[in-house]
GROMACS .gro file of C-alpha atoms in nm:
model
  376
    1UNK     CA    1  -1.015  -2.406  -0.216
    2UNK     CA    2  -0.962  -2.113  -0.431
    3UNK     CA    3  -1.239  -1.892  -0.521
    4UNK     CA    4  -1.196  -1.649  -0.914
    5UNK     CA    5  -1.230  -1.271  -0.799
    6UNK     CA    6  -1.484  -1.273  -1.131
    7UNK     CA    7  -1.836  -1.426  -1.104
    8UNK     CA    8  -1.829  -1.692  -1.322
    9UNK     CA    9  -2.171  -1.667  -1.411
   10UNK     CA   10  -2.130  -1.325  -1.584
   11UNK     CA   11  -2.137  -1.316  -1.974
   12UNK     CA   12  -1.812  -1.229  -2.075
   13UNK     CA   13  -1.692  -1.230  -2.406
   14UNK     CA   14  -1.306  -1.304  -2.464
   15UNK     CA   15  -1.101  -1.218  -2.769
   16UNK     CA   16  -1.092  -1.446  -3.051
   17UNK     CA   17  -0.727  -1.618  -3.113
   18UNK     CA   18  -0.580  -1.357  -3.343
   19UNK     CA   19  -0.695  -1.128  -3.118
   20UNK     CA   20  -0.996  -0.929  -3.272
   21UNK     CA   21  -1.283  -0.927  -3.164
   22UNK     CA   22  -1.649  -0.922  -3.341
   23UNK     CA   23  -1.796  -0.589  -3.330
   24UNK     CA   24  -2.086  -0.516  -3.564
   25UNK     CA   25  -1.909  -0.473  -3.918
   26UNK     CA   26  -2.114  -0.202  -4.021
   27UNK     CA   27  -2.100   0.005  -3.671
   28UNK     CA   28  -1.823   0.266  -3.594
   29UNK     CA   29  -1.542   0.198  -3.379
   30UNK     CA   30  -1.627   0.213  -3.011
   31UNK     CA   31  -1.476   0.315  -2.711
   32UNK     CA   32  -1.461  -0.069  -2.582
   33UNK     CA   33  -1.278  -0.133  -2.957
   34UNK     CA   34  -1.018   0.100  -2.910
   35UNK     CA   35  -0.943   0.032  -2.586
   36UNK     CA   36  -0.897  -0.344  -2.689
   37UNK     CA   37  -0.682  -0.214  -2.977
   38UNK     CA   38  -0.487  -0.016  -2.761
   39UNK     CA   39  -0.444  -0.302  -2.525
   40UNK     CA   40  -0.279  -0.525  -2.774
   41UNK     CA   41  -0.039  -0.286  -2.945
   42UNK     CA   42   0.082  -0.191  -2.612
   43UNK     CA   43   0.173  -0.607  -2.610
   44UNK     CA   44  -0.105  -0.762  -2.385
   45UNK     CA   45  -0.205  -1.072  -2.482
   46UNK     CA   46  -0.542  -1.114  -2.627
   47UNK     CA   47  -0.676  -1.439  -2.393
   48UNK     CA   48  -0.616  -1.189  -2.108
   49UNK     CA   49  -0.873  -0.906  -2.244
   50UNK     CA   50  -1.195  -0.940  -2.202
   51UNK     CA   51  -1.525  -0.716  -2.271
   52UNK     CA   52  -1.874  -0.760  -2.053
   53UNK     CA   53  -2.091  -0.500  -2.188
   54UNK     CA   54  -1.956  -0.189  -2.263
   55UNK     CA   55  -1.627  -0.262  -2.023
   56UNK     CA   56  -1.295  -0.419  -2.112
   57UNK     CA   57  -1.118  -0.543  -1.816
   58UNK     CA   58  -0.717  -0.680  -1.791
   59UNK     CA   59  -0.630  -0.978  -1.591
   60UNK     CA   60  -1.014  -1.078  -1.508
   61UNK     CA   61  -1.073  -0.816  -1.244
   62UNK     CA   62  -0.925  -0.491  -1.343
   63UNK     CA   63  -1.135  -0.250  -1.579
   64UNK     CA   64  -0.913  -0.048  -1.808
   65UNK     CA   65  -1.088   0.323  -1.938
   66UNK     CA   66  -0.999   0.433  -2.217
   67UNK     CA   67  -0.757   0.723  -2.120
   68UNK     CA   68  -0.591   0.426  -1.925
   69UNK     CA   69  -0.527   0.241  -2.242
   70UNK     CA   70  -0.419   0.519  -2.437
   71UNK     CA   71  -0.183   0.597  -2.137
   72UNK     CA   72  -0.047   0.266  -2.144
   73UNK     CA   73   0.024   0.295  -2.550
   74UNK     CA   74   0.190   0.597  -2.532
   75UNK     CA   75   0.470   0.422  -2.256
   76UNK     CA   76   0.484   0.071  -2.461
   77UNK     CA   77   0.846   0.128  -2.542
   78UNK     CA   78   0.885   0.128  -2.169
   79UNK     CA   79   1.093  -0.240  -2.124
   80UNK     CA   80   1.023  -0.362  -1.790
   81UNK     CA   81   0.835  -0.680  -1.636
   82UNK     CA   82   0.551  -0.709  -1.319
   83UNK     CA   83   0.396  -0.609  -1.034
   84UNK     CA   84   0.194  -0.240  -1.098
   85UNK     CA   85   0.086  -0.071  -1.421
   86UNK     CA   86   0.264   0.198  -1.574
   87UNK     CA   87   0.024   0.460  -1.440
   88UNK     CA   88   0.034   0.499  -1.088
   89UNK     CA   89  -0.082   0.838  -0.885
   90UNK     CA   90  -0.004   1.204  -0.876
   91UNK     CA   91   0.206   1.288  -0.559
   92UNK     CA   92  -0.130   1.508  -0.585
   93UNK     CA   93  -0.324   1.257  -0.476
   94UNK     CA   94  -0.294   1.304  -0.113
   95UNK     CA   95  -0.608   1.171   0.060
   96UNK     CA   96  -0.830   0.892  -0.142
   97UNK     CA   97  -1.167   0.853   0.047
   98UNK     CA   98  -1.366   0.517  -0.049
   99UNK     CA   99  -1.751   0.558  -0.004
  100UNK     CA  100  -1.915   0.246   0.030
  101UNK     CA  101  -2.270   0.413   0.172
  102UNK     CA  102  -2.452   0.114   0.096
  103UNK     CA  103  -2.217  -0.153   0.253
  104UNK     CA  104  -2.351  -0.299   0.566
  105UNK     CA  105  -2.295  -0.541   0.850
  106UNK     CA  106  -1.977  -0.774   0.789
  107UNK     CA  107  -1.917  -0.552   0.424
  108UNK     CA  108  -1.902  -0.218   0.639
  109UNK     CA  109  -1.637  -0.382   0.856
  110UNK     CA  110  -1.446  -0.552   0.616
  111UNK     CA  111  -1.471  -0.217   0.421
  112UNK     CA  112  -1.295  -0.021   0.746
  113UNK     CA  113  -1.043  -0.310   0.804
  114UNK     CA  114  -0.943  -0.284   0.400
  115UNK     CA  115  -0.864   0.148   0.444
  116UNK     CA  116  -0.694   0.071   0.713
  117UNK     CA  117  -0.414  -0.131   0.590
  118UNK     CA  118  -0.336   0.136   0.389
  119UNK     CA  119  -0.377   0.408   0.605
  120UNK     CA  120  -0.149   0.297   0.859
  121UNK     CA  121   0.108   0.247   0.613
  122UNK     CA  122   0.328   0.597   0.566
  123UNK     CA  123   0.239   0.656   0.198
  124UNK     CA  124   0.205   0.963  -0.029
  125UNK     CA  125  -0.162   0.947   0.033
  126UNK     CA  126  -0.393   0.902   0.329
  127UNK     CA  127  -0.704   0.693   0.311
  128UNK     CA  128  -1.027   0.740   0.483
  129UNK     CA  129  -1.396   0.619   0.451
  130UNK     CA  130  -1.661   0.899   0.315
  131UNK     CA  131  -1.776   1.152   0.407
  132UNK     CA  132  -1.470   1.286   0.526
  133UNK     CA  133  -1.286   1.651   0.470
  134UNK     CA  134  -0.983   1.697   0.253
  135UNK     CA  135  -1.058   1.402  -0.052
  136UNK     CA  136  -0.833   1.451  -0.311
  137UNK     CA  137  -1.050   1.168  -0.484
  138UNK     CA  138  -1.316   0.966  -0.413
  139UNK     CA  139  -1.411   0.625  -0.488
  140UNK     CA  140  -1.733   0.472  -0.518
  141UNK     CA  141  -1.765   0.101  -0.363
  142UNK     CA  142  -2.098  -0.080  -0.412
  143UNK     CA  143  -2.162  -0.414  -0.373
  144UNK     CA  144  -2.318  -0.684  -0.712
  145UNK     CA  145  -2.551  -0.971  -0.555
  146UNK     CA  146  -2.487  -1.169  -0.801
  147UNK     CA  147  -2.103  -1.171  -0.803
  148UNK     CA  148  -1.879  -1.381  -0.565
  149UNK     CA  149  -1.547  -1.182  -0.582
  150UNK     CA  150  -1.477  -0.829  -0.715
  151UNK     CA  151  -1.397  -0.584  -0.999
  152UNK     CA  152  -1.226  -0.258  -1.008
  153UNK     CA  153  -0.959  -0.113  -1.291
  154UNK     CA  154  -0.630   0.105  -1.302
  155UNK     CA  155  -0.502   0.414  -1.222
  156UNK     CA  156  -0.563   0.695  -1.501
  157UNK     CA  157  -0.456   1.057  -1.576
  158UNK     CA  158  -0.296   1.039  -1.195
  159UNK     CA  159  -0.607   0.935  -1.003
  160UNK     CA  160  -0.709   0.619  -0.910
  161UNK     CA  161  -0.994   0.434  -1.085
  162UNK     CA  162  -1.334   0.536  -0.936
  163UNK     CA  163  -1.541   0.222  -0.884
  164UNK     CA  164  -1.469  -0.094  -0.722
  165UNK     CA  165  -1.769  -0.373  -0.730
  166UNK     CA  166  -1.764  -0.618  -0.474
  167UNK     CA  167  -1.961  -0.928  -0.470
  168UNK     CA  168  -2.212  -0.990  -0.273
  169UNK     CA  169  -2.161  -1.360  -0.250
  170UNK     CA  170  -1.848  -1.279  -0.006
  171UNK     CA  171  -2.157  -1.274   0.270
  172UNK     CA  172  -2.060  -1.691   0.292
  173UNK     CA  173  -1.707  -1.591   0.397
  174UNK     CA  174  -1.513  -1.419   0.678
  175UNK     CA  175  -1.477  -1.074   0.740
  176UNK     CA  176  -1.118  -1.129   0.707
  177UNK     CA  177  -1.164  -1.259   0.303
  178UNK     CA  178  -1.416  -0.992   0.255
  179UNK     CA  179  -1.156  -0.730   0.393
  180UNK     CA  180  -0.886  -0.926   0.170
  181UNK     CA  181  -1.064  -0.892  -0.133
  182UNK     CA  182  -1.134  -0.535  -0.084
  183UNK     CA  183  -0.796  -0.476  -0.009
  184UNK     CA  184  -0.723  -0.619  -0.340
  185UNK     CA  185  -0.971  -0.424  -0.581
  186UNK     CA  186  -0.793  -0.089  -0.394
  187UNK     CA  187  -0.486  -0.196  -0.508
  188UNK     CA  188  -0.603  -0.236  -0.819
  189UNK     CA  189  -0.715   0.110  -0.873
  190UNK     CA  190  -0.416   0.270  -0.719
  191UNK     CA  191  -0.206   0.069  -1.018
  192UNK     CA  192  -0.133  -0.269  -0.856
  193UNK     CA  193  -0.137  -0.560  -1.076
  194UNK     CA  194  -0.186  -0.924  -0.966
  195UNK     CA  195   0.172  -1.113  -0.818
  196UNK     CA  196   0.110  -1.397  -0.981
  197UNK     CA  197  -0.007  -1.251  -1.351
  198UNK     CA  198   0.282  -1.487  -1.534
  199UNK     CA  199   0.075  -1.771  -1.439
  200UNK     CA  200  -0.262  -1.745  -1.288
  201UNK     CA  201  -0.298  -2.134  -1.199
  202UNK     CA  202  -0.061  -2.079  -0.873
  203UNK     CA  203  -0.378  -1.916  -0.679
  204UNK     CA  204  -0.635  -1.956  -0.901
  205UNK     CA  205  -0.556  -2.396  -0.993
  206UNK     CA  206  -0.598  -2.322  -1.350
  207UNK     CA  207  -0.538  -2.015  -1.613
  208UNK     CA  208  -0.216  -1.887  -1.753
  209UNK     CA  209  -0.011  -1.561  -1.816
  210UNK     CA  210  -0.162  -1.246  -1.828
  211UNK     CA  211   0.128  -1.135  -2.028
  212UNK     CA  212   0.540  -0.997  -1.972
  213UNK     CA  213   0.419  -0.717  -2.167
  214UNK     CA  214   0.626  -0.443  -2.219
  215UNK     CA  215   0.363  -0.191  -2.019
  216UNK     CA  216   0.136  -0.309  -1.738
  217UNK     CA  217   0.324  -0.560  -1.550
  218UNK     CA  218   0.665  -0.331  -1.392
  219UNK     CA  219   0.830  -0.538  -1.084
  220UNK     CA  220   0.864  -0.315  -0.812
  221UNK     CA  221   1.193  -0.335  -0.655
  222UNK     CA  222   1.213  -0.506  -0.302
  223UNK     CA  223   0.942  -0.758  -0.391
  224UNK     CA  224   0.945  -1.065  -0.501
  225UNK     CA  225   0.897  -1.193  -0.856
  226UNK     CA  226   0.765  -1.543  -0.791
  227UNK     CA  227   0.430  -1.544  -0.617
  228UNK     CA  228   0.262  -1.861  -0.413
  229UNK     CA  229  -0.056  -1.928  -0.213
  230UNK     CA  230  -0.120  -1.715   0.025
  231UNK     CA  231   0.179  -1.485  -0.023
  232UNK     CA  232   0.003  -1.167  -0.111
  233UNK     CA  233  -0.308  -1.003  -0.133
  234UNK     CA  234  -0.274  -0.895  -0.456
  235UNK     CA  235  -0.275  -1.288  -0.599
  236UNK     CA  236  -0.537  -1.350  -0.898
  237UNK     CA  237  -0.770  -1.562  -0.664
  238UNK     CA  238  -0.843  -1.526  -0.275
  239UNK     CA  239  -0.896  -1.836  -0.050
  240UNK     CA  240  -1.193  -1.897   0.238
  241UNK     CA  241  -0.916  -1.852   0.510
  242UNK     CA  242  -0.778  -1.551   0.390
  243UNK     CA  243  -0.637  -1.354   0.675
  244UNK     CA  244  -0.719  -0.975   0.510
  245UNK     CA  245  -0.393  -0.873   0.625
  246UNK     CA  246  -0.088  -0.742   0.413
  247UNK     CA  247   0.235  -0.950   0.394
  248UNK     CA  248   0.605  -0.833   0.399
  249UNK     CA  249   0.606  -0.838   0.051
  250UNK     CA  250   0.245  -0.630   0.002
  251UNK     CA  251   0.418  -0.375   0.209
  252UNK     CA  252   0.727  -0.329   0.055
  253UNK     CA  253   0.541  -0.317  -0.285
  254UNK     CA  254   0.320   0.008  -0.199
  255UNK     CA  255   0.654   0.190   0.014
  256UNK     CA  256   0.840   0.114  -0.292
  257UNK     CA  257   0.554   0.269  -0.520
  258UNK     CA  258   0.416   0.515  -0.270
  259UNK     CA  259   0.655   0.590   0.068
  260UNK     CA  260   0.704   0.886   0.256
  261UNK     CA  261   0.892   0.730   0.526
  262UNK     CA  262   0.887   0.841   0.860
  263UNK     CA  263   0.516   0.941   0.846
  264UNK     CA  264   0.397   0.621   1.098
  265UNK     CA  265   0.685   0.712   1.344
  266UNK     CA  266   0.514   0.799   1.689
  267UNK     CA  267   0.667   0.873   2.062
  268UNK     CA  268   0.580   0.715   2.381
  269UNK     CA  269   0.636   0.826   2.704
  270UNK     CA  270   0.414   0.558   2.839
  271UNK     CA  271   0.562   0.200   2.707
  272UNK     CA  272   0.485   0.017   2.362
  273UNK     CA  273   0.156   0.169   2.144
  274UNK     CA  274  -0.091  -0.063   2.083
  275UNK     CA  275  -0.181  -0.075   1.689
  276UNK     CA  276   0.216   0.044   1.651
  277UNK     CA  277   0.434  -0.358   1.560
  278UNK     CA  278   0.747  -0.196   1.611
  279UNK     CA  279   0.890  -0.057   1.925
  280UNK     CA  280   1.214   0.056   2.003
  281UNK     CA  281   1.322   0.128   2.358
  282UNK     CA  282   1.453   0.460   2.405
  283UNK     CA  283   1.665   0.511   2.723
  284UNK     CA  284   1.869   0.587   2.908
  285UNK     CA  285   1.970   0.376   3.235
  286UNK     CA  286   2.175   0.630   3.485
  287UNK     CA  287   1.857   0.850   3.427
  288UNK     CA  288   1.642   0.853   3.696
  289UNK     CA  289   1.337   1.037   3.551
  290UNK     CA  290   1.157   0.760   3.435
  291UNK     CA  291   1.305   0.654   3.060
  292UNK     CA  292   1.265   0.296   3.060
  293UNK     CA  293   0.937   0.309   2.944
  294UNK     CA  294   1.002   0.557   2.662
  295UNK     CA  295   0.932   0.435   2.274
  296UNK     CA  296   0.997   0.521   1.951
  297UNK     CA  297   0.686   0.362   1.739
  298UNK     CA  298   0.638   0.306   1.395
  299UNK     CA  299   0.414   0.045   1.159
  300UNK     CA  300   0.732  -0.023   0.934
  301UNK     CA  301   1.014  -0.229   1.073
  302UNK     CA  302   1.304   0.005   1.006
  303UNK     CA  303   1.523  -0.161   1.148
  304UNK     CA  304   1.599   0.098   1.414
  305UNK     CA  305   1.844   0.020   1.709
  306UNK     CA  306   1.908   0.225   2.007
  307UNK     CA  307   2.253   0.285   2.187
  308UNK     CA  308   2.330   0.445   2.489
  309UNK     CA  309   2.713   0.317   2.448
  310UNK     CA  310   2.792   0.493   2.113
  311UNK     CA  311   2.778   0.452   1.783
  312UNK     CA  312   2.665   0.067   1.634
  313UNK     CA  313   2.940  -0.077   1.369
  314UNK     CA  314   2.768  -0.092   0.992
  315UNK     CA  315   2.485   0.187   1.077
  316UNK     CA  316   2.428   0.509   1.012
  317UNK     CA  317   2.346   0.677   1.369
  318UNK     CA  318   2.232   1.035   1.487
  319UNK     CA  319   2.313   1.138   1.846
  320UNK     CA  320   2.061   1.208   2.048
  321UNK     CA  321   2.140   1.444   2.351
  322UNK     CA  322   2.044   1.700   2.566
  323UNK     CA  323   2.284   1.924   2.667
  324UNK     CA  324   2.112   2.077   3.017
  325UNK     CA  325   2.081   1.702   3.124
  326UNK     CA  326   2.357   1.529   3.340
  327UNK     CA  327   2.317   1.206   3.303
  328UNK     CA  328   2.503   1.052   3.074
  329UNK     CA  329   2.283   1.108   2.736
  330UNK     CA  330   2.637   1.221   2.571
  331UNK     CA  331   2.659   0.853   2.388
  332UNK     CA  332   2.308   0.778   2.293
  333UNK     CA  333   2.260   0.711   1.943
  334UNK     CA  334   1.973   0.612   1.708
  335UNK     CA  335   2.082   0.420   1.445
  336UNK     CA  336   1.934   0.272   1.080
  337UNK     CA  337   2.053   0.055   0.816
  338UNK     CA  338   2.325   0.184   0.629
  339UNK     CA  339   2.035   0.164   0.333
  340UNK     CA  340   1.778   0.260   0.529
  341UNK     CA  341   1.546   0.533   0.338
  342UNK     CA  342   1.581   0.764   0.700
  343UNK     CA  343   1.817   1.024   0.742
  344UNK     CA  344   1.762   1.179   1.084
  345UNK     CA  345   1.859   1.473   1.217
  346UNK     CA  346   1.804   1.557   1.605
  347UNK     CA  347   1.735   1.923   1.779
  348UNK     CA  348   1.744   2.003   2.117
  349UNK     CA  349   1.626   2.393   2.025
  350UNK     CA  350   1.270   2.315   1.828
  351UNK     CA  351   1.202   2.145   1.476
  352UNK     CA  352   1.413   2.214   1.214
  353UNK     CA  353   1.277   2.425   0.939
  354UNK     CA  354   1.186   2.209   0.595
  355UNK     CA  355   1.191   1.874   0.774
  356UNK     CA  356   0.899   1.678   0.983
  357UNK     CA  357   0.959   1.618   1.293
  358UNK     CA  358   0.866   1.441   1.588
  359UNK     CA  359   0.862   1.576   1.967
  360UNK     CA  360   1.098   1.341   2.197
  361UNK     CA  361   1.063   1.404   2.556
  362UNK     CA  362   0.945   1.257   2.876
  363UNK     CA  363   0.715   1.486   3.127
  364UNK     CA  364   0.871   1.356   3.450
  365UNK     CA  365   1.244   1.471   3.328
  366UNK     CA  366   1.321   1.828   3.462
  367UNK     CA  367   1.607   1.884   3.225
  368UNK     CA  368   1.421   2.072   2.936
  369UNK     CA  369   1.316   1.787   2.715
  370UNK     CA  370   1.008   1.929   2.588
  371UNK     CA  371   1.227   2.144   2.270
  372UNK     CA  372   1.418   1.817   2.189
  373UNK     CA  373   1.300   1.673   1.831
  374UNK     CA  374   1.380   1.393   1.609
  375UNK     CA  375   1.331   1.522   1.228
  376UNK     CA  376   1.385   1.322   0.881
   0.00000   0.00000   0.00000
């Protein structure tokens, strides 16, 4: 069954066909007015804008401010077709905490599960419950009794939107659809739009296209551009046996919008590391000093691949050697994807200025290993 992020039992006023709507004739324009205005000239269509109050949300879920809209005007000549808005962060933006101080019980848990698939991801930004140091912006989570799904709006002068409202209703489900709709309202305010906005009846059973506008709806590059049940968290409408978890597609989505690759990569001395999916073994077998249980880590699958017998055919591969050790590390490689965003570099003499980079070494080998880095 498929449950509408909005509470249907909310008043909410949608545009007349023609799309205007009836404000007091005799009133001054409002902020909620020109935002609507804005909204259309920048080619949404009016079924998809709605007004509760004082608010005027996009796509059923998403509040749009008024700088948003006016941001989205100014780049309607933009021609392109779905996935996030036009505004998106600052690379300023480097840590968003979320402070959700008055969720509790299975809402505090779903609320740490939902930062967390985002901050294990290697973005441009870190994410973190409140209080915590170093917030480049802060959002406000609370939690409406009355509503059974969530709310939250766009990105705007290159922070993310500052509220997201989450129903209190979710208390019937999971954890895992809690943590799957709060998932969704972050993406939301970091400039995600819904995957299936062309035609909302795919997760939702019924309601049609939020609009190909020429603003609002970019496709991100990597990602799909037909959406179905289940396939991402960002769908219009969440299901009781959502998983909370991010798909392939989800992924690729935010690296494409956000990446700074290289960022999850971790060493291991000491086998695979747990909360790490991906795992390459790093070794070397005429090596006696313990490498076979010696990983490079990393939440992304970058399609990494490890020879000690040269170079692999079709890959891009950076030697990895140390020059004080005799056995045999003078035809290990590390190799990527011809395409792959990484371009390694190795050092057995310290980092490399201007690059990050990530000690490689293991304690038991005598053969000074503990100045040999990996950097990208």
């Amino acid at each position: 069954m498929n449950h509408n992020r909005k509470n249907p039992a909310r008043s909410i006023i949608a545009l007349a066909v023609g799309g205007t709507l009836a404000f007091g004739c005799a009133e001054p324009p409002t902020d909620s007015q020109e935002i609507v205005d804005n909204l259309l000239l920048a080619g949404f269509p009016a079924d998809d804008i709605q007004v509760v109050g004082d608010a005027v949300y996009l796509g059923r879920d998403a509040e749009v401010s008024l700088a948003a809209s006016r941001e989205m005007l100014e780049a309607a000549d933009i021609t392109q077709e779905q996935y996030r808005t036009t505004n998106i962060l600052s690379t300023s933006v480097t840590k968003i905490c979320v402070d959700g101080s008055g969720f509790i019980g299975v809402f505090s848990t779903a609320l740490e599960l939902a930062i967390q698939n985002y901050d294990e991801l290697p973005l441009t930004f870190s994410m973190a419950r409140a209080p915590s140091s170093g917030c480049s912006f802060t959002i406000n989570a609370v939690i409406d009794p009355n509503m059974n799904g969530g709310v939250a709006g766009f990105p705007s002068g290159g922070y993310p939107y500052s509220t997201i409202t989450i129903g209190g209703q979710l208390s019937q489900y999971s954890v895992d659809t809690i943590e799957h709709v709060i998932t969704h309202e972050l993406g939301h305010t970091i400039g995600l739009r819904h995957s299936d906005y062309y035609n909302r009846s795919i997760s939702c059973g019924g309601g049609g296209d939020e609009g190909q506008a020429d603003i609002g709806a970019i496709h991100i590059p990597g990602t799909p551009t037909t959406a179905v049940v289940g396939g991402s968290f960002m769908n219009s409408c969440f299901r009781a046996s959502e998983t909370g978890e991010m798909t392939g597609g989800d992924v690729n989505a935010l690296l494409a919008m956000y990446a700074r690759y290289g960022e999850d990569l971790r060493w291991s001395s000491a086998g695979p590391l747990a909360g790490k999916p991906y795992c390459t073994r790093i070794s070397e077998p005429s090596d006696p000093y313990t490498w076979d249980d010696n990983f490079l880590c990393s939440n992304v699958d970058y399609g990494l691949v490890w020879s000690n017998e040269g170079t692999v055919a079709g890959m891009r591969c950076t030697q990895i050697s140390e020059p004080s050790d005799p056995h045999n590390w003078h035809d290990n490689y590390l190799c990527v994807p011809q395409s792959s965003p990484l371009n390694f570099s190795w050092s057995n003499a310290g980092p490399i200025s201007g690059k990050e980079c990530l000690q490689i070494s293991e304690a038991s080998d005598p053969h000074t290993w503990n100045d040999n880095f990996l950097c990208y």
